[in-house]
């Protein structure tokens, strides 16, 4: 198995790009950290999207993961203990819901997509209010309105699933779920 260290890759990129510039070690470390976060998310997205694409749910995986990321950036949430477990958990967490979204969409039920999407958004908004994340409350309303108006109920439905899945990760239940999955993956050698 090929082991890729995102941190080492980030360090090498930063050293090459910023070579000869007068940056302190702290500034370089901040840049390396930011780059490692971006690379980690990008690699994870590409891997899960590719699997979803091969399984015929690439569109749904992309919309669900991007909308989830929108919320995760500001709210945080539970984390696995290693990057490999994080990628594995992300696939296990998002792919089944992508199949559900495709199933509902394939039956051409736009009203059902709209109703379920609105219900999921209300759950997300409730969680954001409980967390006192008012700016995300407003951001979600704006985002989902834009998605619905500019795209379709299909995109609205998939993005509401992504927002819902991420909001669950901000709860005590989400923390327990990730810890349980992380421990299970550790036991089976992932």
Coordinates of N, CA and C in Angstrom, one line a residue:
X1 N 0.8 -1.2 0.0 CA 0.0 0.0 0.0 C 0.9 1.2 0.0
X2 N 0.5 2.2 -0.8 CA 1.2 3.5 -0.8 C 0.7 4.4 0.3
X3 N 1.6 4.8 1.1 CA 1.3 5.8 2.2 C 1.7 7.2 1.7
X4 N 0.7 8.1 1.7 CA 1.0 9.4 1.4 C 0.8 10.3 2.6
X5 N 1.9 11.1 2.9 CA 1.8 12.0 4.0 C 1.4 13.4 3.5
X6 N 0.2 13.8 3.7 CA -0.2 15.1 3.3 C 0.6 16.2 3.9
X7 N 1.0 16.0 5.2 CA 1.8 17.0 5.8 C 3.1 17.2 5.2
X8 N 3.8 16.0 4.8 CA 5.1 16.1 4.2 C 5.0 16.7 2.8
X9 N 3.9 16.3 2.1 CA 3.7 16.9 0.7 C 3.5 18.4 0.8
X10 N 2.7 18.8 1.8 CA 2.5 20.2 2.0 C 3.8 21.0 2.3
X11 N 4.6 20.3 3.2 CA 5.8 20.9 3.6 C 6.7 21.1 2.3
X12 N 6.8 20.1 1.5 CA 7.7 20.2 0.3 C 7.2 21.2 -0.7
X13 N 5.9 21.3 -0.9 CA 5.3 22.3 -1.8 C 5.6 23.7 -1.2
X14 N 5.4 23.9 0.0 CA 5.6 25.2 0.6 C 7.1 25.6 0.5
X15 N 8.0 24.7 0.8 CA 9.4 24.9 0.7 C 9.8 25.3 -0.7
X16 N 9.2 24.7 -1.7 CA 9.6 25.0 -3.1 C 9.0 26.4 -3.5
X17 N 7.7 26.6 -3.2 CA 7.0 27.8 -3.6 C 7.5 29.0 -2.9
X18 N 7.8 28.9 -1.6 CA 8.2 30.1 -0.9 C 9.8 30.1 -0.6
X19 N 10.5 29.4 -1.4 CA 12.0 29.4 -1.2 C 12.5 30.8 -1.5
X20 N 13.4 31.2 -0.7 CA 14.0 32.5 -0.9 C 13.2 33.7 -0.4
X21 N 12.0 33.5 0.1 CA 11.2 34.6 0.6 C 11.5 34.7 2.1
X22 N 11.3 35.8 2.6 CA 11.6 36.1 4.0 C 10.4 35.8 4.9
X23 N 10.0 34.6 5.0 CA 8.9 34.2 5.9 C 9.4 33.5 7.2
X24 N 8.8 33.8 8.3 CA 9.2 33.2 9.5 C 8.8 31.7 9.5
X25 N 9.3 30.9 10.5 CA 8.9 29.5 10.6 C 7.5 29.4 11.0
X26 N 7.0 30.4 11.7 CA 5.6 30.4 12.1 C 4.7 30.6 10.9
X27 N 5.0 31.6 10.1 CA 4.3 31.8 8.9 C 4.3 30.6 7.9
X28 N 5.5 30.0 7.7 CA 5.5 28.8 6.9 C 4.7 27.7 7.5
X29 N 4.7 27.5 8.8 CA 3.9 26.5 9.4 C 2.4 26.7 9.2
X30 N 2.0 27.9 9.3 CA 0.6 28.2 9.0 C 0.2 27.9 7.6
X31 N 1.1 28.3 6.6 CA 0.8 28.0 5.2 C 0.8 26.5 5.0
X32 N 1.7 25.8 5.6 CA 1.8 24.3 5.4 C 0.5 23.7 6.0
X33 N 0.1 24.1 7.2 CA -1.1 23.6 7.8 C -2.4 23.8 6.9
X34 N -2.5 25.1 6.4 CA -3.6 25.4 5.5 C -3.6 24.5 4.3
X35 N -2.5 24.4 3.7 CA -2.3 23.6 2.5 C -2.6 22.2 2.7
X36 N -2.2 21.6 3.9 CA -2.5 20.2 4.2 C -4.0 20.0 4.4
X37 N -4.7 21.0 5.0 CA -6.1 20.9 5.1 C -6.8 20.9 3.7
X38 N -6.4 21.8 2.9 CA -7.0 21.9 1.5 C -6.7 20.6 0.7
X39 N -5.5 20.1 0.8 CA -5.1 18.9 0.0 C -5.9 17.7 0.6
X40 N -6.0 17.6 1.9 CA -6.7 16.5 2.5 C -8.2 16.4 2.1
X41 N -8.8 17.6 2.1 CA -10.2 17.6 1.7 C -10.4 17.3 0.2
X42 N -9.5 17.9 -0.6 CA -9.5 17.7 -2.0 C -9.3 16.2 -2.4
X43 N -8.3 15.6 -1.8 CA -8.0 14.2 -2.1 C -9.2 13.3 -1.6
X44 N -9.7 13.6 -0.5 CA -10.9 12.9 0.0 C -12.1 13.0 -0.9
X45 N -12.4 14.2 -1.3 CA -13.5 14.5 -2.2 C -13.3 13.7 -3.5
X46 N -12.1 13.8 -4.1 CA -11.8 13.1 -5.4 C -12.0 11.6 -5.3
X47 N -11.5 11.0 -4.2 CA -11.6 9.6 -4.0 C -13.1 9.1 -3.9
X48 N -13.8 9.8 -3.0 CA -15.2 9.4 -2.8 C -16.0 9.7 -4.0
X49 N -15.8 10.9 -4.7 CA -16.5 11.2 -5.9 C -16.2 10.1 -7.0
X50 N -15.0 9.7 -7.1 CA -14.6 8.7 -8.1 C -15.4 7.4 -7.8
X51 N -15.4 7.0 -6.6 CA -16.1 5.7 -6.2 C -17.6 5.9 -6.5
X52 N -18.2 7.1 -6.2 CA -19.6 7.4 -6.5 C -19.8 7.4 -8.0
X53 N -18.9 8.0 -8.7 CA -19.0 8.0 -10.2 C -19.1 6.6 -10.7
X54 N -18.2 5.8 -10.3 CA -18.2 4.4 -10.7 C -19.5 3.6 -10.4
X55 N -20.1 4.0 -9.3 CA -21.3 3.4 -8.8 C -22.5 4.1 -9.4
X56 N -22.3 5.1 -10.2 CA -23.5 5.8 -10.8 C -24.2 6.9 -10.0
X57 N -23.5 7.3 -8.9 CA -24.1 8.3 -8.0 C -23.2 9.5 -7.9
X58 N -22.3 9.8 -8.9 CA -21.3 10.8 -8.8 C -21.9 12.2 -8.5
X59 N -23.0 12.5 -9.3 CA -23.6 13.8 -9.1 C -24.1 14.0 -7.6
X60 N -24.7 13.0 -7.1 CA -25.3 13.1 -5.8 C -24.2 13.2 -4.7
X61 N -23.1 12.4 -4.9 CA -22.0 12.5 -4.0 C -21.4 13.9 -4.0
X62 N -21.2 14.4 -5.2 CA -20.6 15.8 -5.3 C -21.5 16.8 -4.6
X63 N -22.7 16.8 -4.9 CA -23.6 17.9 -4.2 C -23.7 17.7 -2.7
X64 N -23.9 16.4 -2.3 CA -24.0 16.2 -0.9 C -22.7 16.6 -0.1
X65 N -21.5 16.2 -0.7 CA -20.3 16.5 0.0 C -19.9 18.0 0.0
X66 N -20.2 18.6 -1.1 CA -19.9 20.1 -1.2 C -20.8 20.9 -0.2
X67 N -22.1 20.5 -0.2 CA -22.9 21.2 0.8 C -22.6 20.9 2.2
X68 N -22.2 19.7 2.5 CA -21.7 19.3 3.8 C -20.4 20.1 4.2
X69 N -19.5 20.2 3.2 CA -18.3 21.0 3.5 C -18.6 22.4 3.8
X70 N -19.6 23.0 3.1 CA -20.0 24.4 3.4 C -20.3 24.6 4.9
X71 N -21.0 23.6 5.4 CA -21.3 23.7 6.8 C -20.2 23.3 7.7
X72 N -19.4 22.3 7.3 CA -18.3 21.8 8.2 C -17.3 22.9 8.4
X73 N -17.0 23.7 7.5 CA -16.0 24.7 7.6 C -16.2 25.6 8.8
X74 N -17.5 25.9 9.0 CA -17.8 26.8 10.1 C -18.2 26.2 11.4
X75 N -18.7 24.9 11.3 CA -19.2 24.3 12.5 C -18.3 23.2 13.1
X76 N -17.4 22.8 12.3 CA -16.5 21.7 12.8 C -17.3 20.4 12.8
X77 N -17.0 19.5 13.8 CA -17.7 18.3 13.9 C -16.7 17.2 14.3
X78 N -17.2 16.0 14.4 CA -16.4 14.8 14.9 C -15.4 14.5 13.8
X79 N -14.3 13.9 14.3 CA -13.2 13.5 13.4 C -12.7 12.1 13.7
X80 N -12.3 11.4 12.7 CA -11.6 10.1 12.9 C -10.1 10.4 13.4
X81 N -9.5 9.4 13.9 CA -8.1 9.6 14.5 C -7.1 9.5 13.4
X82 N -7.3 9.0 12.2 CA -6.4 9.0 11.1 C -7.0 9.4 9.8
X83 N -6.2 9.8 8.9 CA -6.8 10.3 7.6 C -7.4 9.1 6.8
X84 N -6.8 8.0 6.9 CA -7.3 6.8 6.2 C -8.7 6.4 6.7
X85 N -8.9 6.5 8.0 CA -10.2 6.2 8.6 C -11.2 7.3 8.3
X86 N -10.7 8.5 8.2 CA -11.6 9.6 7.8 C -12.1 9.4 6.4
X87 N -11.3 9.0 5.4 CA -11.7 8.8 4.1 C -12.7 7.6 4.0
X88 N -12.3 6.6 4.7 CA -13.2 5.4 4.8 C -14.6 5.7 5.4
X89 N -14.6 6.4 6.5 CA -15.8 6.8 7.1 C -16.7 7.7 6.2
X90 N -16.0 8.7 5.6 CA -16.7 9.6 4.7 C -17.4 8.8 3.6
X91 N -16.7 7.8 3.0 CA -17.3 7.0 2.0 C -18.5 6.2 2.5
X92 N -18.3 5.6 3.6 CA -19.4 4.8 4.2 C -20.6 5.7 4.7
X93 N -20.3 6.9 5.0 CA -21.3 7.9 5.5 C -22.1 8.5 4.4
X94 N -21.4 8.9 3.3 CA -22.1 9.7 2.2 C -22.6 8.8 1.1
X95 N -21.9 7.7 0.8 CA -22.4 7.0 -0.4 C -23.8 6.4 -0.3
X96 N -24.2 5.8 0.8 CA -25.6 5.3 0.9 C -26.6 6.4 0.7
X97 N -26.4 7.5 1.3 CA -27.3 8.6 1.1 C -27.4 9.1 -0.3
X98 N -26.3 9.0 -1.0 CA -26.2 9.3 -2.4 C -27.1 8.4 -3.2
X99 N -27.1 7.1 -2.9 CA -28.0 6.1 -3.5 C -29.5 6.4 -3.2
X100 N -29.8 6.8 -2.0 CA -31.1 7.2 -1.6 C -31.6 8.4 -2.4
X101 N -30.7 9.4 -2.5 CA -31.1 10.6 -3.3 C -31.3 10.2 -4.8
X102 N -30.5 9.4 -5.3 CA -30.7 9.0 -6.7 C -32.0 8.2 -6.9
X103 N -32.3 7.3 -5.9 CA -33.5 6.5 -6.0 C -34.7 7.4 -6.0
X104 N -34.8 8.4 -5.1 CA -35.9 9.3 -5.0 C -36.0 10.1 -6.3
X105 N -34.8 10.6 -6.8 CA -34.8 11.4 -8.0 C -35.2 10.6 -9.2
X106 N -34.8 9.3 -9.3 CA -35.1 8.5 -10.4 C -36.6 8.2 -10.6
X107 N -37.3 8.3 -9.5 CA -38.8 8.1 -9.5 C -39.5 9.4 -9.9
X108 N -38.8 10.4 -10.3 CA -39.4 11.7 -10.7 C -40.4 12.2 -9.7
X109 N -40.0 12.4 -8.5 CA -40.9 12.9 -7.5 C -40.5 14.2 -6.9
X110 N -40.5 15.3 -7.7 CA -40.0 16.5 -7.3 C -40.7 17.1 -6.0
X111 N -42.0 16.8 -5.9 CA -42.7 17.3 -4.7 C -42.1 16.6 -3.4
X112 N -41.9 15.3 -3.6 CA -41.3 14.5 -2.4 C -39.9 15.1 -2.1
X113 N -39.1 15.3 -3.1 CA -37.8 15.9 -2.9 C -37.9 17.2 -2.2
X114 N -38.8 18.0 -2.6 CA -39.0 19.4 -2.0 C -39.4 19.2 -0.5
X115 N -40.4 18.4 -0.3 CA -40.9 18.2 1.1 C -39.8 17.6 2.0
X116 N -39.1 16.6 1.6 CA -38.0 16.0 2.4 C -36.9 17.0 2.6
X117 N -36.6 17.7 1.5 CA -35.5 18.7 1.6 C -35.8 19.8 2.6
X118 N -37.0 20.3 2.6 CA -37.5 21.3 3.6 C -37.4 20.7 5.0
X119 N -37.9 19.5 5.2 CA -37.9 18.9 6.5 C -36.5 18.8 7.0
X120 N -35.5 18.3 6.1 CA -34.1 18.2 6.6 C -33.5 19.5 6.9
X121 N -33.9 20.6 6.1 CA -33.4 21.9 6.4 C -33.9 22.4 7.8
X122 N -35.1 22.1 8.1 CA -35.7 22.5 9.4 C -34.9 21.8 10.5
X123 N -34.5 20.6 10.4 CA -33.7 19.9 11.4 C -32.3 20.6 11.5
X124 N -31.7 20.9 10.3 CA -30.4 21.5 10.3 C -30.5 22.9 11.0
X125 N -31.5 23.6 10.7 CA -31.7 25.0 11.3 C -31.9 24.8 12.8
X126 N -32.6 23.8 13.2 CA -32.8 23.6 14.7 C -31.5 23.3 15.4
X127 N -30.7 22.5 14.8 CA -29.4 22.2 15.3 C -28.5 23.4 15.4
X128 N -28.5 24.2 14.3 CA -27.7 25.5 14.3 C -28.2 26.4 15.4
X129 N -29.5 26.5 15.6 CA -30.0 27.4 16.6 C -29.6 26.9 18.0
X130 N -29.6 25.6 18.2 CA -29.2 25.0 19.5 C -27.7 25.3 19.8
X131 N -26.9 25.3 18.7 CA -25.5 25.5 18.8 C -25.2 27.0 18.8
X132 N -26.2 27.9 18.7 CA -26.0 29.3 18.6 C -25.2 29.7 17.4
X133 N -25.4 29.1 16.3 CA -24.7 29.4 15.1 C -25.6 30.2 14.2
X134 N -26.0 31.4 14.6 CA -27.0 32.1 13.9 C -26.5 32.5 12.5
X135 N -25.3 32.9 12.3 CA -24.8 33.2 10.9 C -24.9 32.0 10.0
X136 N -24.7 30.8 10.5 CA -24.9 29.6 9.7 C -26.4 29.4 9.4
X137 N -27.2 29.7 10.4 CA -28.6 29.6 10.2 C -29.0 30.4 9.0
X138 N -28.6 31.7 8.9 CA -28.9 32.6 7.8 C -28.2 32.1 6.5
X139 N -27.0 31.7 6.6 CA -26.3 31.2 5.5 C -26.9 30.0 4.8
X140 N -27.5 29.1 5.6 CA -28.2 27.9 5.1 C -29.4 28.3 4.4
X141 N -30.2 29.3 5.0 CA -31.4 29.7 4.3 C -31.0 30.3 2.9
X142 N -30.0 31.2 2.9 CA -29.6 31.8 1.6 C -29.1 30.8 0.6
X143 N -28.2 29.9 1.1 CA -27.7 28.9 0.2 C -28.7 28.0 -0.4
X144 N -29.6 27.5 0.4 CA -30.7 26.6 -0.1 C -31.7 27.3 -1.0
X145 N -31.9 28.6 -0.7 CA -32.8 29.3 -1.6 C -32.1 29.5 -3.0
X146 N -30.8 29.8 -3.0 CA -30.1 30.0 -4.2 C -30.0 28.6 -5.0
X147 N -29.8 27.5 -4.3 CA -29.7 26.2 -4.9 C -31.0 25.9 -5.6
X148 N -32.1 26.1 -4.9 CA -33.4 25.8 -5.4 C -33.8 26.7 -6.6
X149 N -33.6 28.0 -6.5 CA -33.9 28.9 -7.6 C -33.1 28.7 -8.8
X150 N -31.8 28.6 -8.6 CA -30.8 28.5 -9.7 C -30.7 27.1 -10.4
X151 N -31.0 26.1 -9.6 CA -30.8 24.8 -10.1 C -32.1 24.0 -10.1
X152 N -32.4 23.2 -9.1 CA -33.7 22.5 -9.2 C -34.0 21.9 -7.8
X153 N -35.1 21.3 -7.7 CA -35.4 20.6 -6.5 C -34.5 19.4 -6.3
X154 N -34.0 18.8 -7.4 CA -33.0 17.7 -7.3 C -31.8 18.2 -6.6
X155 N -31.2 19.3 -7.0 CA -30.0 19.8 -6.3 C -30.3 20.3 -4.9
X156 N -31.5 20.9 -4.7 CA -32.0 21.3 -3.3 C -32.1 20.0 -2.4
X157 N -32.6 19.0 -2.9 CA -32.8 17.8 -2.1 C -31.4 17.2 -1.7
X158 N -30.5 17.1 -2.7 CA -29.2 16.5 -2.4 C -28.4 17.4 -1.5
X159 N -28.5 18.7 -1.7 CA -27.7 19.6 -0.8 C -28.3 19.6 0.6
X160 N -29.6 19.4 0.7 CA -30.2 19.4 2.1 C -29.8 18.1 2.8
X161 N -29.6 17.0 2.1 CA -29.1 15.8 2.7 C -27.6 16.1 3.2
X162 N -26.8 16.7 2.4 CA -25.4 17.0 2.8 C -25.4 17.9 4.1
X163 N -26.2 18.9 4.1 CA -26.3 19.8 5.3 C -26.8 19.0 6.5
X164 N -27.8 18.2 6.3 CA -28.3 17.4 7.4 C -27.2 16.4 7.9
X165 N -26.5 15.7 7.0 CA -25.5 14.8 7.5 C -24.3 15.5 8.2
X166 N -24.0 16.7 7.8 CA -22.9 17.4 8.5 C -23.5 18.0 9.8
X167 N -24.7 18.4 9.9 CA -25.2 18.9 11.2 C -25.2 17.8 12.2
X168 N -25.5 16.6 11.8 CA -25.5 15.4 12.7 C -24.1 15.3 13.3
X169 N -23.0 15.5 12.5 CA -21.6 15.4 13.0 C -21.3 16.4 14.1
X170 N -22.1 17.5 14.2 CA -21.8 18.5 15.2 C -22.5 18.1 16.6
X171 N -23.3 17.0 16.6 CA -24.0 16.7 17.8 C -23.2 15.6 18.6
X172 N -23.7 15.4 19.8 CA -23.1 14.3 20.7 C -23.3 12.9 20.0
X173 N -24.5 12.7 19.3 CA -24.7 11.5 18.6 C -23.6 11.3 17.5
X174 N -23.4 12.4 16.7 CA -22.4 12.3 15.7 C -21.0 12.0 16.2
X175 N -20.6 12.6 17.4 CA -19.4 12.3 18.0 C -19.3 10.8 18.4
X176 N -20.3 10.3 19.0 CA -20.4 8.9 19.4 C -20.3 8.0 18.1
X177 N -21.0 8.3 17.1 CA -21.0 7.5 15.8 C -19.6 7.5 15.2
X178 N -18.9 8.6 15.2 CA -17.5 8.6 14.6 C -16.6 7.9 15.5
X179 N -16.7 8.0 16.8 CA -15.8 7.3 17.7 C -16.0 5.8 17.6
X180 N -17.3 5.4 17.5 CA -17.6 4.0 17.3 C -17.0 3.4 16.0
X181 N -17.2 4.2 14.9 CA -16.6 3.8 13.6 C -15.1 3.8 13.7
X182 N -14.5 4.8 14.3 CA -13.1 4.9 14.4 C -12.5 3.7 15.1
X183 N -13.1 3.3 16.3 CA -12.6 2.2 17.0 C -12.8 0.9 16.3
X184 N -13.9 0.7 15.6 CA -14.2 -0.5 14.8 C -13.1 -0.6 13.7
X185 N -12.9 0.5 13.0 CA -11.9 0.5 11.9 C -10.5 0.2 12.4
X186 N -10.2 0.7 13.6 CA -8.9 0.4 14.2 C -8.7 -1.1 14.5
X187 N -9.8 -1.7 15.0 CA -9.8 -3.1 15.3 C -9.6 -4.0 14.0
X188 N -10.2 -3.5 12.9 CA -10.0 -4.4 11.7 C -8.8 -3.9 10.8
X189 N -8.1 -3.0 11.3 CA -6.8 -2.7 10.7 C -6.8 -1.6 9.6
X190 N -7.8 -0.7 9.7 CA -7.9 0.4 8.7 C -7.2 1.6 9.4

